[in-house]
Amino acid sequence: MGMFSQLAQGVDWSSMGQMILRIAAVLLCLVIHEVSHGLAAYHLGDPTAKQSHRLSLNPLRHLDPFGLIMMIAVGFGWAKPVPVDPRYFKKPKQGMAITALAGPASNFVLAYVSTIIYSMLFAVAQVKGESTGLSLALTFFSLLISLNIGLGIFNLIPFPPLDGSKVLAMFLPDRWYGRWMQLERYGMIVLMAALWFGLLDGFLMAARNLVLNAMLNGANFAYLGMLSLLTR
């Protein structure tokens, strides 16, 4: 028992707890993002994602190992692309754009809902004091806010294979569309290099801060409402 006791005392449980919360938040962000792609395609008539079991909430069906590591390490990353067959869409280019937008849109919705919950919990902490459980909840929702905003913004970059490229492709002439989509096989290499050398850091951080401030302002009603309720 003495050896195990010493081992337990040597573990930084606080850091481990933070990492567990971060991984849980990352998995939720990525799964919601990918399932939203699949659901959008399915409602537009494409059953490919459903047939490939990509409408599942099981994280193992969606994870890309390197993309997961990037999400955990820097807050920007990706999952395995959901298979989509545009031949099922009545308007293929528009269908691809809507399917692509569904992922980032789901992240922004989840980020805003998390911001509202965080604001209410923050008001509780100010009035009642911060317990261990409340502290963990605040940490988890702050991670959800930051990671969802980061994932949404990163995927809206109009460069293949990110979602923003498919939105941009909707406005391209048909003769350019095929060539643009072919860039997907090389685009991720370029993006990984850009992230590795920090070429996108300035833009991504500025965009994330802009969206974060907008969401905090938009959720201020929840903070004030909870504060008013608790101080009556």
Tab-separated table of C-alpha atoms in Angstrom:
chain	number	residue	atom	x	y	z
A	1	MET	CA	0.000	0.000	0.000
A	2	GLY	CA	2.906	2.341	0.788
A	3	MET	CA	4.200	2.238	-2.788
A	4	PHE	CA	0.765	2.927	-4.247
A	5	SER	CA	0.187	5.715	-1.729
A	6	GLN	CA	3.449	7.388	-2.746
A	7	LEU	CA	2.558	6.952	-6.417
A	8	ALA	CA	-0.869	8.527	-5.911
A	9	GLN	CA	0.681	11.444	-4.038
A	10	GLY	CA	3.093	12.027	-6.906
A	11	VAL	CA	0.340	12.340	-9.500
A	12	ASP	CA	-0.780	15.839	-10.436
A	13	TRP	CA	-4.495	15.098	-10.141
A	14	SER	CA	-5.440	18.672	-10.978
A	15	SER	CA	-3.643	18.579	-14.327
A	16	MET	CA	-5.012	15.113	-15.041
A	17	GLY	CA	-8.530	16.308	-14.311
A	18	GLN	CA	-8.055	19.278	-16.639
A	19	MET	CA	-6.854	16.964	-19.402
A	20	ILE	CA	-9.844	14.628	-18.960
A	21	LEU	CA	-12.224	17.584	-19.206
A	22	ARG	CA	-10.414	18.863	-22.290
A	23	ILE	CA	-10.551	15.486	-24.039
A	24	ALA	CA	-14.265	15.153	-23.205
A	25	ALA	CA	-14.942	18.627	-24.610
A	26	VAL	CA	-12.917	17.902	-27.764
A	27	LEU	CA	-14.772	14.642	-28.396
A	28	LEU	CA	-18.144	16.371	-27.990
A	29	CYS	CA	-17.148	19.176	-30.391
A	30	LEU	CA	-15.894	16.814	-33.082
A	31	VAL	CA	-18.779	14.338	-32.843
A	32	ILE	CA	-21.460	17.049	-33.020
A	33	HIS	CA	-19.642	18.625	-35.979
A	34	GLU	CA	-19.443	15.426	-38.001
A	35	VAL	CA	-22.916	14.150	-37.153
A	36	SER	CA	-24.315	17.515	-38.249
A	37	HIS	CA	-22.649	17.074	-41.654
A	38	GLY	CA	-24.192	13.633	-41.981
A	39	LEU	CA	-27.661	14.740	-40.877
A	40	ALA	CA	-27.653	17.674	-43.293
A	41	ALA	CA	-26.686	15.399	-46.185
A	42	TYR	CA	-29.273	12.817	-45.129
A	43	HIS	CA	-32.078	15.394	-45.053
A	44	LEU	CA	-31.010	16.560	-48.511
A	45	GLY	CA	-31.420	13.012	-49.817
A	46	ASP	CA	-27.949	11.460	-49.420
A	47	PRO	CA	-27.982	8.246	-47.311
A	48	THR	CA	-24.203	7.687	-47.588
A	49	ALA	CA	-23.338	8.905	-44.080
A	50	LYS	CA	-26.109	6.820	-42.538
A	51	GLN	CA	-25.025	3.728	-44.471
A	52	SER	CA	-21.457	4.321	-43.277
A	53	HIS	CA	-22.660	4.578	-39.635
A	54	ARG	CA	-21.494	8.197	-39.444
A	55	LEU	CA	-24.702	9.444	-37.831
A	56	SER	CA	-23.551	7.676	-34.673
A	57	LEU	CA	-22.577	9.556	-31.509
A	58	ASN	CA	-19.756	7.031	-30.985
A	59	PRO	CA	-16.540	9.132	-31.162
A	60	LEU	CA	-14.516	6.205	-32.540
A	61	ARG	CA	-16.446	6.383	-35.821
A	62	HIS	CA	-15.371	9.990	-36.405
A	63	LEU	CA	-11.892	10.527	-35.013
A	64	ASP	CA	-8.790	11.328	-37.019
A	65	PRO	CA	-5.807	10.717	-34.693
A	66	PHE	CA	-3.720	13.693	-35.807
A	67	GLY	CA	-6.731	16.009	-35.946
A	68	LEU	CA	-7.650	14.938	-32.399
A	69	ILE	CA	-4.133	15.682	-31.153
A	70	MET	CA	-4.236	19.122	-32.793
A	71	MET	CA	-7.596	19.873	-31.151
A	72	ILE	CA	-6.285	18.889	-27.722
A	73	ALA	CA	-2.955	20.687	-28.161
A	74	VAL	CA	-3.879	23.944	-29.896
A	75	GLY	CA	-7.683	24.049	-30.073
A	76	PHE	CA	-7.896	23.759	-33.870
A	77	GLY	CA	-8.303	20.409	-35.587
A	78	TRP	CA	-10.522	18.044	-37.546
A	79	ALA	CA	-12.125	14.605	-37.670
A	80	LYS	CA	-12.515	12.047	-40.448
A	81	PRO	CA	-14.560	13.581	-43.274
A	82	VAL	CA	-18.135	12.351	-43.465
A	83	PRO	CA	-18.682	10.561	-46.814
A	84	VAL	CA	-21.047	12.551	-49.026
A	85	ASP	CA	-22.281	11.669	-52.521
A	86	PRO	CA	-23.465	14.876	-54.241
A	87	ARG	CA	-25.223	12.841	-56.950
A	88	TYR	CA	-28.090	12.394	-54.483
A	89	PHE	CA	-28.622	16.161	-54.235
A	90	LYS	CA	-31.057	17.926	-56.547
A	91	LYS	CA	-28.546	20.776	-56.753
A	92	PRO	CA	-25.124	19.229	-56.060
A	93	LYS	CA	-23.106	22.410	-55.478
A	94	GLN	CA	-25.705	23.930	-53.181
A	95	GLY	CA	-26.182	20.597	-51.402
A	96	MET	CA	-22.466	20.295	-50.731
A	97	ALA	CA	-22.342	23.866	-49.423
A	98	ILE	CA	-25.276	23.342	-47.045
A	99	THR	CA	-23.821	20.045	-45.834
A	100	ALA	CA	-20.461	21.721	-45.266
A	101	LEU	CA	-21.968	24.671	-43.375
A	102	ALA	CA	-23.881	22.360	-41.037
A	103	GLY	CA	-20.675	21.366	-39.211
A	104	PRO	CA	-19.375	24.838	-38.259
A	105	ALA	CA	-22.936	26.039	-37.626
A	106	SER	CA	-23.442	23.260	-35.070
A	107	ASN	CA	-20.221	24.293	-33.316
A	108	PHE	CA	-21.292	27.918	-33.074
A	109	VAL	CA	-24.709	26.886	-31.714
A	110	LEU	CA	-23.083	24.613	-29.138
A	111	ALA	CA	-20.610	27.372	-28.230
A	112	TYR	CA	-23.440	29.874	-27.675
A	113	VAL	CA	-25.509	27.455	-25.586
A	114	SER	CA	-22.361	26.718	-23.549
A	115	THR	CA	-21.787	30.470	-23.118
A	116	ILE	CA	-25.303	30.903	-21.713
A	117	ILE	CA	-24.796	28.023	-19.268
A	118	TYR	CA	-21.337	29.305	-18.304
A	119	SER	CA	-22.739	32.800	-17.639
A	120	MET	CA	-25.412	31.402	-15.346
A	121	LEU	CA	-22.917	29.210	-13.479
A	122	PHE	CA	-20.540	32.161	-13.136
A	123	ALA	CA	-23.314	34.169	-11.488
A	124	VAL	CA	-23.941	31.282	-9.081
A	125	ALA	CA	-20.228	31.147	-8.232
A	126	GLN	CA	-20.167	34.876	-7.508
A	127	VAL	CA	-23.115	34.713	-5.130
A	128	LYS	CA	-22.796	31.271	-3.551
A	129	GLY	CA	-19.054	30.708	-3.800
A	130	GLU	CA	-17.165	28.268	-5.997
A	131	SER	CA	-17.405	24.624	-4.961
A	132	THR	CA	-15.321	21.854	-6.536
A	133	GLY	CA	-18.211	20.668	-8.688
A	134	LEU	CA	-19.030	24.194	-9.818
A	135	SER	CA	-15.381	24.859	-10.632
A	136	LEU	CA	-15.231	21.728	-12.801
A	137	ALA	CA	-18.450	22.712	-14.573
A	138	LEU	CA	-17.110	26.213	-15.281
A	139	THR	CA	-13.897	24.744	-16.653
A	140	PHE	CA	-15.774	22.262	-18.855
A	141	PHE	CA	-18.105	24.849	-20.355
A	142	SER	CA	-15.290	27.344	-20.894
A	143	LEU	CA	-13.470	24.617	-22.842
A	144	LEU	CA	-16.611	23.893	-24.865
A	145	ILE	CA	-16.925	27.575	-25.732
A	146	SER	CA	-13.311	28.003	-26.807
A	147	LEU	CA	-12.984	24.705	-28.678
A	148	ASN	CA	-16.279	25.010	-30.528
A	149	ILE	CA	-15.513	28.539	-31.656
A	150	GLY	CA	-12.029	27.459	-32.736
A	151	LEU	CA	-13.314	24.434	-34.649
A	152	GLY	CA	-16.063	26.445	-36.323
A	153	ILE	CA	-13.728	29.227	-37.451
A	154	PHE	CA	-10.985	26.871	-38.619
A	155	ASN	CA	-13.387	24.870	-40.756
A	156	LEU	CA	-14.804	28.001	-42.378
A	157	ILE	CA	-11.424	28.838	-43.933
A	158	PRO	CA	-12.120	28.661	-47.691
A	159	PHE	CA	-9.304	26.262	-48.481
A	160	PRO	CA	-9.724	22.582	-49.440
A	161	PRO	CA	-10.591	20.278	-47.752
A	162	LEU	CA	-12.129	22.504	-45.079
A	163	ASP	CA	-15.853	23.236	-45.055
A	164	GLY	CA	-15.375	26.816	-46.169
A	165	SER	CA	-13.924	25.606	-49.467
A	166	LYS	CA	-17.194	23.870	-50.340
A	167	VAL	CA	-19.145	27.036	-49.597
A	168	LEU	CA	-16.821	29.009	-51.852
A	169	ALA	CA	-17.092	26.305	-54.519
A	170	MET	CA	-20.831	26.948	-54.774
A	171	PHE	CA	-20.045	30.305	-56.398
A	172	LEU	CA	-17.431	28.987	-58.827
A	173	PRO	CA	-18.230	28.313	-62.508
A	174	ASP	CA	-18.749	24.636	-63.304
A	175	ARG	CA	-15.516	24.509	-65.313
A	176	TRP	CA	-13.524	25.475	-62.186
A	177	TYR	CA	-15.530	23.467	-59.667
A	178	GLY	CA	-13.935	20.080	-60.414
A	179	ARG	CA	-10.393	21.456	-60.304
A	180	TRP	CA	-11.075	23.250	-57.036
A	181	MET	CA	-12.414	20.102	-55.374
A	182	GLN	CA	-9.394	18.101	-56.605
A	183	LEU	CA	-7.194	20.258	-54.373
A	184	GLU	CA	-8.564	18.387	-51.357
A	185	ARG	CA	-5.964	15.647	-51.707
A	186	TYR	CA	-3.148	18.188	-51.178
A	187	GLY	CA	-4.868	20.819	-49.075
A	188	MET	CA	-4.508	19.151	-45.690
A	189	ILE	CA	-0.735	18.927	-46.109
A	190	VAL	CA	-0.609	22.667	-46.770
A	191	LEU	CA	-2.876	23.391	-43.791
A	192	MET	CA	-0.825	21.212	-41.432
A	193	ALA	CA	2.328	23.041	-42.507
A	194	ALA	CA	0.631	26.407	-41.985
A	195	LEU	CA	-0.483	25.381	-38.487
A	196	TRP	CA	2.929	23.930	-37.649
A	197	PHE	CA	4.732	27.159	-38.573
A	198	GLY	CA	2.105	29.364	-36.963
A	199	LEU	CA	1.091	31.093	-40.174
A	200	LEU	CA	-2.595	31.085	-39.212
A	201	ASP	CA	-2.176	31.872	-35.516
A	202	GLY	CA	-2.816	35.600	-35.783
A	203	PHE	CA	-5.968	35.267	-37.869
A	204	LEU	CA	-7.393	32.359	-35.878
A	205	MET	CA	-6.855	34.011	-32.499
A	206	ALA	CA	-8.263	37.351	-33.658
A	207	ALA	CA	-11.325	35.678	-35.166
A	208	ARG	CA	-11.861	33.519	-32.087
A	209	ASN	CA	-11.653	36.528	-29.755
A	210	LEU	CA	-14.105	38.460	-31.941
A	211	VAL	CA	-16.679	35.653	-31.897
A	212	LEU	CA	-16.101	34.976	-28.195
A	213	ASN	CA	-16.738	38.607	-27.256
A	214	ALA	CA	-19.901	38.640	-29.361
A	215	MET	CA	-21.180	35.484	-27.654
A	216	LEU	CA	-20.357	36.766	-24.174
A	217	ASN	CA	-22.236	39.972	-24.898
A	218	GLY	CA	-25.113	37.947	-26.322
A	219	ALA	CA	-25.279	35.769	-23.205
A	220	ASN	CA	-25.093	38.638	-20.715
A	221	PHE	CA	-28.850	38.415	-20.213
A	222	ALA	CA	-28.382	34.936	-18.676
A	223	TYR	CA	-25.748	36.217	-16.243
A	224	LEU	CA	-27.856	39.206	-15.185
A	225	GLY	CA	-31.008	37.110	-14.924
A	226	MET	CA	-29.380	34.506	-12.696
A	227	LEU	CA	-27.717	37.209	-10.602
A	228	SER	CA	-31.062	38.927	-10.098
A	229	LEU	CA	-32.729	35.641	-9.186
A	230	LEU	CA	-30.068	34.750	-6.611
A	231	THR	CA	-29.903	38.165	-4.917
A	232	ARG	CA	-33.610	38.746	-4.371
